[in-house]
Coordinates of C-alpha atoms in Angstrom, one line a residue:
M1 CA -0.1 0.0 0.0
V2 CA 1.1 3.7 -0.6
T3 CA 0.2 6.8 1.2
L4 CA 0.1 10.1 -0.4
T5 CA -1.7 13.4 -0.1
I6 CA -4.1 14.6 -2.6
D7 CA -5.8 18.2 -2.2
N8 CA -4.7 18.1 1.6
Q9 CA -6.4 14.8 1.9
T10 CA -4.4 11.7 3.1
V11 CA -5.2 8.9 0.7
R12 CA -3.9 5.2 1.1
V13 CA -4.2 2.9 -2.2
A14 CA -2.4 0.0 -3.6
E15 CA 0.9 0.3 -5.2
G16 CA 0.6 0.8 -9.0
T17 CA -2.7 2.8 -8.6
T18 CA -2.7 5.8 -11.0
I19 CA -3.2 9.3 -9.5
L20 CA -6.5 9.5 -11.2
E21 CA -8.0 6.4 -9.5
A22 CA -6.4 7.3 -6.3
A23 CA -8.1 10.7 -6.4
K24 CA -11.5 9.0 -7.2
S25 CA -11.2 6.7 -4.2
A26 CA -11.1 9.7 -2.1
G27 CA -14.1 11.3 -3.8
I28 CA -11.9 13.9 -5.7
I29 CA -12.7 14.0 -9.4
I30 CA -10.0 14.9 -11.8
P31 CA -11.4 16.0 -15.2
H32 CA -10.3 14.0 -18.2
L33 CA -11.4 13.5 -21.7
C34 CA -9.6 10.7 -23.7
Y35 CA -9.2 8.4 -20.8
L36 CA -10.7 5.0 -20.9
K37 CA -9.7 2.5 -18.2
E38 CA -7.5 -0.3 -19.6
L39 CA -8.0 0.9 -23.1
N40 CA -6.9 4.3 -23.6
E41 CA -4.5 5.4 -21.0
I42 CA -2.1 7.4 -23.3
A43 CA -2.9 11.0 -21.9
A44 CA -3.6 12.2 -25.4
C45 CA -5.8 15.2 -24.2
R46 CA -3.5 16.4 -21.2
V47 CA -6.7 17.5 -19.5
C48 CA -6.1 15.4 -16.5
S49 CA -2.8 17.4 -15.7
V50 CA -2.2 17.8 -12.0
E51 CA 0.6 19.6 -10.1
V52 CA 2.9 17.2 -8.1
E53 CA 5.2 18.7 -5.6
G54 CA 8.9 18.3 -6.6
E55 CA 8.1 18.0 -10.2
T56 CA 8.9 20.7 -12.7
A57 CA 6.5 19.7 -15.3
M58 CA 2.8 19.1 -14.8
V59 CA 1.9 15.3 -14.4
T60 CA -0.9 13.4 -16.3
A61 CA -3.0 11.7 -13.8
C62 CA -4.5 8.9 -15.9
N63 CA -1.3 7.1 -16.6
S64 CA 1.1 8.2 -13.7
S65 CA 1.3 5.8 -10.6
V66 CA 1.4 7.0 -7.1
V67 CA 4.5 6.8 -5.1
E68 CA 5.0 6.9 -1.2
G69 CA 4.8 10.5 0.2
M70 CA 3.7 11.9 -3.0
V71 CA 1.7 15.3 -2.6
V72 CA -0.7 16.1 -5.4
H73 CA -2.7 19.3 -6.1
T74 CA -5.5 18.8 -8.6
N75 CA -7.2 22.3 -8.3
S76 CA -4.2 24.6 -7.9
P77 CA -4.0 27.9 -10.0
R78 CA -1.4 26.1 -12.1
A79 CA -3.4 22.9 -12.5
R80 CA -6.6 24.9 -13.5
E81 CA -4.7 27.2 -15.9
T82 CA -3.1 24.1 -17.5
R83 CA -6.3 22.3 -17.9
R84 CA -8.1 25.4 -19.3
I85 CA -5.4 26.0 -21.9
N86 CA -5.4 22.3 -23.1
V87 CA -9.1 22.5 -23.6
E88 CA -8.9 25.8 -25.5
L89 CA -6.4 24.2 -27.7
I90 CA -8.6 21.3 -28.2
L91 CA -11.5 23.6 -29.1
S92 CA -9.4 25.4 -31.6
Q93 CA -9.6 22.5 -33.8
H94 CA -13.1 21.6 -33.1
D95 CA -16.3 22.6 -34.8
C96 CA -17.9 24.4 -31.9
L97 CA -21.5 24.9 -33.5
C98 CA -23.1 23.0 -30.5
A99 CA -26.6 24.2 -31.2
T100 CA -26.6 22.1 -34.5
C101 CA -24.8 19.1 -33.1
V102 CA -26.5 15.8 -32.3
R103 CA -24.3 15.5 -29.2
S104 CA -25.2 18.8 -27.7
G105 CA -26.2 18.1 -24.1
S106 CA -24.4 14.7 -24.0
C107 CA -20.9 15.8 -25.2
Q108 CA -18.1 15.3 -22.8
L109 CA -16.1 18.1 -24.4
Q110 CA -19.0 20.5 -24.2
R111 CA -19.6 19.6 -20.4
L112 CA -15.9 20.0 -19.7
A113 CA -15.8 23.4 -21.5
N114 CA -18.7 24.5 -19.6
S115 CA -17.2 23.5 -16.2
L116 CA -14.2 25.3 -16.9
G117 CA -16.3 28.5 -17.8
I118 CA -14.7 28.8 -21.2
I119 CA -16.8 31.3 -23.3
S120 CA -14.4 32.5 -25.8
L121 CA -11.3 31.1 -27.6
P122 CA -7.9 33.0 -27.6
Y123 CA -6.6 30.9 -30.5
E124 CA -7.3 31.0 -34.1
R125 CA -9.7 28.1 -35.1
E126 CA -8.2 25.7 -37.7
L127 CA -10.5 23.0 -38.9
P128 CA -9.6 20.2 -41.2
K129 CA -10.2 20.9 -44.8
G130 CA -9.9 19.1 -48.2
A131 CA -11.1 15.8 -49.8
R132 CA -10.2 13.7 -46.8
G133 CA -12.9 15.6 -44.8
A134 CA -15.5 14.5 -47.1
W135 CA -17.5 11.4 -46.0
T136 CA -20.3 9.4 -47.6
T137 CA -23.7 10.1 -46.2
T138 CA -25.1 6.7 -47.3
Y139 CA -22.8 4.5 -45.0
P140 CA -24.5 3.7 -41.7
L141 CA -21.5 5.1 -39.7
Y142 CA -20.8 8.7 -40.2
R143 CA -17.5 10.5 -39.3
D144 CA -17.3 14.1 -39.0
Y145 CA -13.6 15.2 -39.2
Q146 CA -14.3 18.7 -37.8
K147 CA -15.8 17.2 -34.7
C148 CA -12.8 14.9 -34.0
I149 CA -10.6 15.8 -31.1
K150 CA -7.9 13.1 -31.8
C151 CA -8.4 11.5 -28.4
M152 CA -7.7 8.1 -30.0
R153 CA -10.5 6.3 -28.2
C154 CA -12.0 4.8 -31.5
I155 CA -8.5 3.5 -32.4
Q156 CA -8.0 1.8 -29.1
V157 CA -11.5 0.4 -28.7
C158 CA -11.4 -1.1 -32.3
D159 CA -7.9 -2.5 -31.9
K160 CA -8.0 -3.8 -28.2
M161 CA -11.7 -4.8 -27.9
Q162 CA -12.8 -5.6 -31.3
T163 CA -9.4 -6.4 -33.1
V164 CA -10.8 -5.2 -36.4
H165 CA -8.2 -2.2 -36.8
I166 CA -10.5 0.0 -38.7
W167 CA -9.0 3.3 -37.4
D168 CA -5.5 4.8 -37.4
V169 CA -3.6 8.1 -37.0
D170 CA -3.0 9.9 -40.2
G171 CA -0.8 12.9 -40.9
T172 CA 1.8 14.6 -38.6
G173 CA 2.1 17.6 -36.4
S174 CA -0.9 20.0 -36.3
R175 CA -2.4 18.1 -39.4
T176 CA -2.7 14.8 -37.5
T177 CA -6.1 13.3 -37.5
V178 CA -7.9 9.9 -37.2
D179 CA -8.9 8.2 -40.4
V180 CA -9.6 4.7 -41.9
S181 CA -6.5 2.7 -41.6
H182 CA -4.3 1.8 -44.7
N183 CA -5.6 4.7 -46.7
R184 CA -9.0 2.9 -47.4
V185 CA -12.5 4.3 -47.6
I186 CA -14.9 3.0 -44.9
K187 CA -17.1 0.8 -47.4
D188 CA -14.0 -1.0 -48.6
S189 CA -12.8 -1.8 -45.0
D190 CA -13.6 -4.7 -42.8
C191 CA -15.8 -2.4 -40.5
T192 CA -18.4 -4.7 -38.8
L193 CA -20.5 -1.6 -37.8
C194 CA -20.6 -2.7 -34.2
G195 CA -20.9 0.9 -33.2
Q196 CA -18.2 0.7 -30.3
C197 CA -16.3 3.6 -31.7
I198 CA -19.6 5.7 -31.8
T199 CA -20.4 4.7 -28.2
H200 CA -16.9 5.7 -26.9
C201 CA -16.4 8.9 -28.8
P202 CA -16.7 11.8 -26.4
T203 CA -18.0 14.1 -29.2
A204 CA -20.0 13.9 -32.4
G205 CA -16.7 12.9 -34.3
L206 CA -18.5 9.5 -34.9
R207 CA -22.2 8.9 -35.1
E208 CA -24.7 6.7 -36.9
R209 CA -26.3 7.8 -40.2
D210 CA -29.4 9.8 -39.2
D211 CA -32.6 8.3 -40.7
T212 CA -35.1 10.2 -38.6
D213 CA -36.2 12.3 -41.7
K214 CA -37.4 9.0 -43.3
V215 CA -39.6 8.1 -40.3
Y216 CA -41.0 11.6 -40.1
S217 CA -41.9 11.3 -43.8
A218 CA -43.6 8.0 -43.3
L219 CA -45.6 9.2 -40.3
A220 CA -46.8 12.4 -42.1
N221 CA -48.1 10.4 -45.2
P222 CA -51.8 9.5 -44.6
E223 CA -51.6 6.7 -47.3
L224 CA -49.1 4.7 -45.4
I225 CA -49.4 2.5 -42.4
P226 CA -46.3 3.0 -40.2
I227 CA -45.5 0.2 -37.7
V228 CA -42.7 -0.1 -35.5
Q229 CA -40.9 -2.8 -33.6
I230 CA -38.7 -2.2 -30.4
A231 CA -35.6 -4.4 -29.3
P232 CA -35.6 -5.5 -25.7
A233 CA -32.2 -3.8 -25.1
V234 CA -33.5 -0.3 -26.1
R235 CA -35.6 0.1 -23.0
T236 CA -32.5 -0.1 -20.7
A237 CA -30.3 2.3 -23.0
L238 CA -33.1 4.8 -23.0
C239 CA -33.2 5.0 -19.2
E240 CA -29.8 6.8 -19.3
A241 CA -31.3 9.6 -21.6
Y242 CA -34.3 10.2 -19.2
G243 CA -33.1 9.5 -15.7
V244 CA -35.2 6.4 -15.4
S245 CA -33.7 3.5 -13.3
P246 CA -32.8 0.2 -15.3
Q247 CA -35.3 -1.4 -12.9
E248 CA -37.9 0.5 -14.4
A249 CA -37.3 -0.6 -17.9
P250 CA -40.1 1.5 -19.6
M251 CA -41.3 -0.7 -22.4
G252 CA -44.9 0.5 -21.6
K253 CA -43.7 4.1 -21.9
L254 CA -41.9 3.4 -25.1
A255 CA -45.1 2.1 -26.5
A256 CA -47.1 5.2 -25.4
A257 CA -44.4 7.6 -26.8
L258 CA -44.3 5.9 -30.2
R259 CA -48.1 6.1 -30.5
R260 CA -48.0 9.8 -29.7
M261 CA -45.4 10.3 -32.5
G262 CA -47.9 8.8 -34.9
F263 CA -47.2 5.2 -35.3
R264 CA -50.2 3.1 -36.1
Y265 CA -49.0 -0.1 -34.5
V266 CA -46.3 -0.6 -31.9
Y267 CA -44.7 -4.3 -31.4
D268 CA -42.1 -5.9 -29.3
T269 CA -39.2 -7.5 -31.2
C270 CA -39.6 -10.3 -28.6
F271 CA -42.0 -12.0 -31.0
G272 CA -39.4 -12.1 -33.6
A273 CA -36.9 -13.3 -31.2
D274 CA -39.2 -16.2 -30.4
L275 CA -39.4 -17.1 -33.9
T276 CA -35.6 -16.9 -34.4
I277 CA -35.1 -19.2 -31.2
M278 CA -37.5 -21.9 -32.6
E279 CA -35.7 -21.8 -36.0
E280 CA -32.2 -21.7 -34.6
A281 CA -32.8 -24.4 -32.1
N282 CA -34.6 -26.8 -34.6
E283 CA -31.7 -26.3 -36.9
F284 CA -29.2 -27.1 -34.1
L285 CA -31.3 -30.3 -33.5
E286 CA -31.2 -31.3 -37.1
K287 CA -27.3 -31.0 -37.2
F288 CA -27.0 -32.5 -33.9
K289 CA -28.8 -35.7 -34.9
N290 CA -27.0 -35.9 -38.2
G291 CA -23.5 -34.8 -37.0
K292 CA -21.6 -36.8 -39.4
T293 CA -23.1 -35.2 -42.4
K294 CA -23.7 -31.5 -41.2
K295 CA -21.3 -28.9 -40.4
F296 CA -20.5 -27.8 -36.9
P297 CA -20.1 -25.8 -34.9
L298 CA -23.3 -23.8 -35.3
F299 CA -23.0 -20.1 -34.9
T300 CA -25.9 -17.9 -34.2
S301 CA -26.9 -15.4 -37.0
C302 CA -28.8 -12.8 -34.8
C303 CA -26.2 -10.2 -34.7
P304 CA -25.3 -8.7 -37.9
G305 CA -22.0 -7.2 -36.6
W306 CA -20.9 -10.7 -35.9
V307 CA -21.9 -11.9 -39.2
R308 CA -20.0 -9.2 -41.0
F309 CA -17.1 -10.1 -38.9
L310 CA -17.2 -13.8 -39.6
K311 CA -17.6 -13.1 -43.3
S312 CA -14.5 -10.9 -43.5
Q313 CA -12.2 -12.7 -41.0
F314 CA -13.2 -16.2 -41.2
P315 CA -15.1 -16.7 -44.6
H316 CA -14.5 -20.5 -44.5
Y317 CA -16.9 -20.6 -41.4
V318 CA -19.8 -18.9 -43.2
D319 CA -21.5 -22.3 -43.8
C320 CA -21.8 -22.8 -40.0
L321 CA -23.9 -19.7 -39.5
S322 CA -27.5 -20.4 -38.7
T323 CA -29.7 -19.9 -41.8
A324 CA -32.4 -18.2 -39.6
K325 CA -32.9 -14.6 -39.9
S326 CA -32.4 -12.2 -37.0
P327 CA -35.3 -11.2 -34.8
Q328 CA -35.3 -7.8 -36.6
Q329 CA -35.7 -9.5 -39.9
M330 CA -37.9 -12.2 -38.8
F331 CA -40.4 -9.8 -37.4
G332 CA -40.1 -7.6 -40.7
A333 CA -40.9 -10.6 -42.7
I334 CA -43.9 -11.5 -40.7
A335 CA -45.0 -7.8 -40.7
K336 CA -45.1 -7.8 -44.5
T337 CA -46.6 -11.3 -45.2
Y338 CA -48.6 -13.0 -42.3
Y339 CA -49.7 -9.7 -40.6
P340 CA -51.3 -7.9 -43.6
E341 CA -53.0 -11.1 -44.9
K342 CA -54.8 -11.6 -41.4
A343 CA -55.5 -8.0 -41.1
G344 CA -56.6 -7.4 -44.5
I345 CA -54.0 -4.7 -45.2
D346 CA -52.1 -4.1 -48.5
P347 CA -48.5 -4.8 -47.5
A348 CA -47.3 -2.1 -50.1
K349 CA -48.7 0.5 -47.6
I350 CA -46.9 -0.8 -44.8
V351 CA -43.7 1.0 -43.5
S352 CA -41.9 -1.2 -41.2
V353 CA -39.5 0.6 -38.7
S354 CA -37.4 -0.9 -36.1
V355 CA -35.6 0.7 -33.1
M356 CA -32.4 -1.1 -32.5
P357 CA -29.4 -0.7 -30.2
C358 CA -26.9 -1.6 -33.0
T359 CA -25.6 0.4 -36.0
A360 CA -25.1 -2.9 -37.9
K361 CA -28.9 -3.4 -38.0
K362 CA -29.1 -0.5 -40.6
A363 CA -26.9 -2.3 -43.1
E364 CA -28.5 -5.7 -42.4
A365 CA -31.9 -4.3 -43.2
A366 CA -30.6 -3.0 -46.6
R367 CA -29.1 -6.3 -47.5
P368 CA -30.4 -7.4 -51.0
E369 CA -31.8 -10.8 -49.7
M370 CA -33.9 -9.2 -47.1
C371 CA -36.9 -8.8 -49.5
D372 CA -37.8 -12.4 -50.4
S373 CA -41.6 -11.7 -50.2
G374 CA -41.2 -8.8 -52.8
Y375 CA -41.3 -6.3 -50.0
R376 CA -38.2 -5.2 -48.0
D377 CA -38.6 -6.8 -44.5
V378 CA -37.7 -3.6 -42.6
D379 CA -37.7 -0.3 -44.4
I380 CA -36.0 1.9 -41.9
V381 CA -34.0 1.3 -38.9
I382 CA -33.1 3.9 -36.2
T383 CA -30.8 3.6 -33.1
T384 CA -31.8 4.3 -29.5
R385 CA -30.0 7.7 -29.8
E386 CA -32.2 8.6 -32.8
L387 CA -35.4 7.6 -31.0
G388 CA -34.3 9.7 -28.1
R389 CA -33.8 12.9 -30.2
M390 CA -37.2 12.2 -31.8
I391 CA -39.0 11.8 -28.4
R392 CA -37.5 15.2 -27.3
E393 CA -38.3 16.9 -30.6
A394 CA -42.0 15.8 -30.2
G395 CA -42.2 17.4 -26.8
I396 CA -43.2 14.2 -25.1
D397 CA -42.7 14.1 -21.3
F398 CA -41.3 10.5 -21.5
K399 CA -40.6 10.1 -17.8
N400 CA -44.1 10.8 -16.7
L401 CA -45.8 9.0 -19.6
P402 CA -48.5 6.4 -18.5
E403 CA -47.7 2.9 -19.6
E404 CA -49.5 1.5 -22.5
N405 CA -49.5 -2.2 -23.9
F406 CA -48.1 -3.4 -27.2
D407 CA -50.4 -4.3 -30.1
S408 CA -51.5 -7.8 -30.6
P409 CA -50.8 -10.4 -31.7
L410 CA -47.2 -9.4 -32.8
G411 CA -46.5 -7.5 -29.6
T412 CA -46.4 -10.5 -27.3
G413 CA -43.2 -12.6 -26.5
S414 CA -42.0 -15.1 -24.0
G415 CA -39.1 -14.9 -21.5
A416 CA -36.9 -16.4 -24.1
G417 CA -37.3 -13.4 -26.4
V418 CA -36.6 -11.0 -23.5
I419 CA -33.4 -12.5 -22.5
F420 CA -32.1 -11.8 -26.1
G421 CA -31.2 -8.3 -24.7
T422 CA -28.6 -9.7 -22.2
T423 CA -25.3 -11.2 -23.0
G424 CA -25.6 -14.8 -23.5
G425 CA -29.3 -14.7 -23.8
V426 CA -29.6 -16.1 -27.2
M427 CA -27.6 -19.1 -26.1
E428 CA -29.8 -19.8 -23.1
A429 CA -33.0 -19.3 -25.0
A430 CA -31.9 -21.8 -27.6
L431 CA -30.9 -24.3 -25.0
R432 CA -34.2 -24.0 -23.3
T433 CA -35.9 -24.9 -26.6
V434 CA -33.5 -27.7 -27.3
A435 CA -34.0 -29.2 -23.9
D436 CA -37.9 -29.2 -24.3
V437 CA -37.7 -30.9 -27.7
L438 CA -35.1 -33.5 -26.6
A439 CA -37.2 -34.3 -23.5
G440 CA -40.4 -34.4 -25.4
E441 CA -42.2 -32.1 -23.1
N442 CA -42.2 -28.7 -21.5
L443 CA -39.7 -28.9 -18.7
P444 CA -40.9 -26.8 -15.5
H445 CA -37.5 -25.4 -14.7
V446 CA -34.8 -24.8 -17.4
D447 CA -32.1 -22.4 -16.2
Y448 CA -28.7 -22.4 -17.7
E449 CA -26.5 -20.3 -15.4
E450 CA -23.2 -21.4 -17.1
V451 CA -24.0 -19.0 -20.0
R452 CA -24.6 -16.1 -17.8
G453 CA -22.3 -13.4 -16.7
M454 CA -20.0 -10.8 -18.2
E455 CA -16.9 -12.8 -18.7
H456 CA -15.6 -12.4 -22.2
T457 CA -15.7 -16.2 -22.8
R458 CA -17.8 -18.7 -21.2
E459 CA -17.7 -22.3 -22.0
A460 CA -19.5 -25.5 -20.7
E461 CA -20.5 -29.0 -21.4
L462 CA -24.1 -29.6 -20.6
E463 CA -26.2 -32.7 -20.5
I464 CA -29.6 -32.1 -21.7
A465 CA -32.0 -35.1 -21.8
G466 CA -29.0 -37.5 -21.6
K467 CA -27.2 -35.7 -24.5
K468 CA -24.0 -33.9 -24.1
I469 CA -23.6 -30.5 -25.8
K470 CA -20.6 -28.3 -25.8
I471 CA -21.4 -24.5 -25.8
A472 CA -19.6 -21.2 -25.8
V473 CA -20.7 -17.7 -25.3
V474 CA -18.2 -15.0 -26.4
H475 CA -18.4 -11.3 -25.6
T476 CA -16.3 -8.8 -27.8
L477 CA -15.0 -9.5 -31.2
K478 CA -11.5 -9.8 -29.8
S479 CA -12.8 -12.9 -27.7
A480 CA -14.6 -14.1 -30.8
M481 CA -11.4 -14.0 -32.8
E482 CA -9.6 -15.9 -30.1
M483 CA -12.3 -18.6 -29.9
L484 CA -12.4 -19.0 -33.7
E485 CA -8.6 -19.4 -33.7
R486 CA -9.1 -22.3 -31.2
V487 CA -11.9 -23.8 -33.2
K488 CA -9.5 -23.7 -36.3
N489 CA -6.8 -25.3 -34.4
G490 CA -9.1 -27.9 -32.8
T491 CA -8.4 -26.8 -29.3
A492 CA -12.0 -25.6 -28.5

């Protein structure tokens, strides 16, 4: 253990702890911008600079370890001035038109500048220009060079957590920026559209393509019948935007908000998830019973980001993907075929919208094979962030909305569909169905806790109805890469 003093407080922490973490343990928050624990600890922004007695230069708190007897000042005049200058320099190369920015109100840079009382810039603004600043508006992921603050978060997340290596540093000196690696354009890269770079970007340097105008157009057309499906994971993500606790997962509030926005029918993607589970489980059973002639292992096809990853990194395993559509596309297909037939509606008038937590769903819905019925399964996909903006724009008091039910019959779902929204949920839902089929009855208690948790890789060998089945649940594409290498080498 190490004892030090931070802002006149005696702090005792384990050896190797950073100044940032040591201060946090004492309730002292050191402002920072680029830092991500265990991912981006490179002090690129220098905002976390603090004054350490005995040191001539300022010390970055995010990657400097504590030592015995250290005396740290996080809020001295020198520390405040250094922090302010560093943020002003970042702002000098940032498009500060916050009123027209999608991240206004949720931007870390904006929040930091406000907390430092920065109301003017002493430095001349120098924004990126030229051909490299142009970005296609049709790709699901949008990059705004003039919003990028070169924090390197996107590079580190893509390299260390997803191992796809889409982003890299380009240029030198003041012309340094972040761009697609190997001088490629984004559509020619191996990007899986997982959206992790967007999630970890502190500004609007990276964001999803905005499709809200398409939704507004459909809602305003009296000749069309706009319907919407909501993925289970959306309810939790939207809690952050409206200060609702995750325990109050507001699916009923979501249904009410979407009806007020003008959607004719509101459904739960859990219905599609149940269909997908039945298809994937039965496909597994067919392969399991004919293992000598069918390809193993069987991979789920529910996540389009994972499917894109497998196709680009391990194309020889594509035949191991389940042939079942994802819950989004499964629901979309039913909404354009079975549903209009039963309801007596012209499917050509239906506009199928889905609200998803994943950017890759935009690309999945646009795939050419997703219109086998003659109509596109899903017409428009918006993310949770886009829905949040639409609810605010509509002036809906989301937090105090009375809850409403989903429409029937496509608005109902089982517990198997609900757990799709958690890591390992697809696997557990499939195992439950497999167990029932192999047992020849509905089993009263079927819980597979072996697949639960947040460990990056979880493996187990289960016995279901006297049959042994090896399973693996993988979290992050880096872990998926490691698992596939093991499968390839015969060690998994």
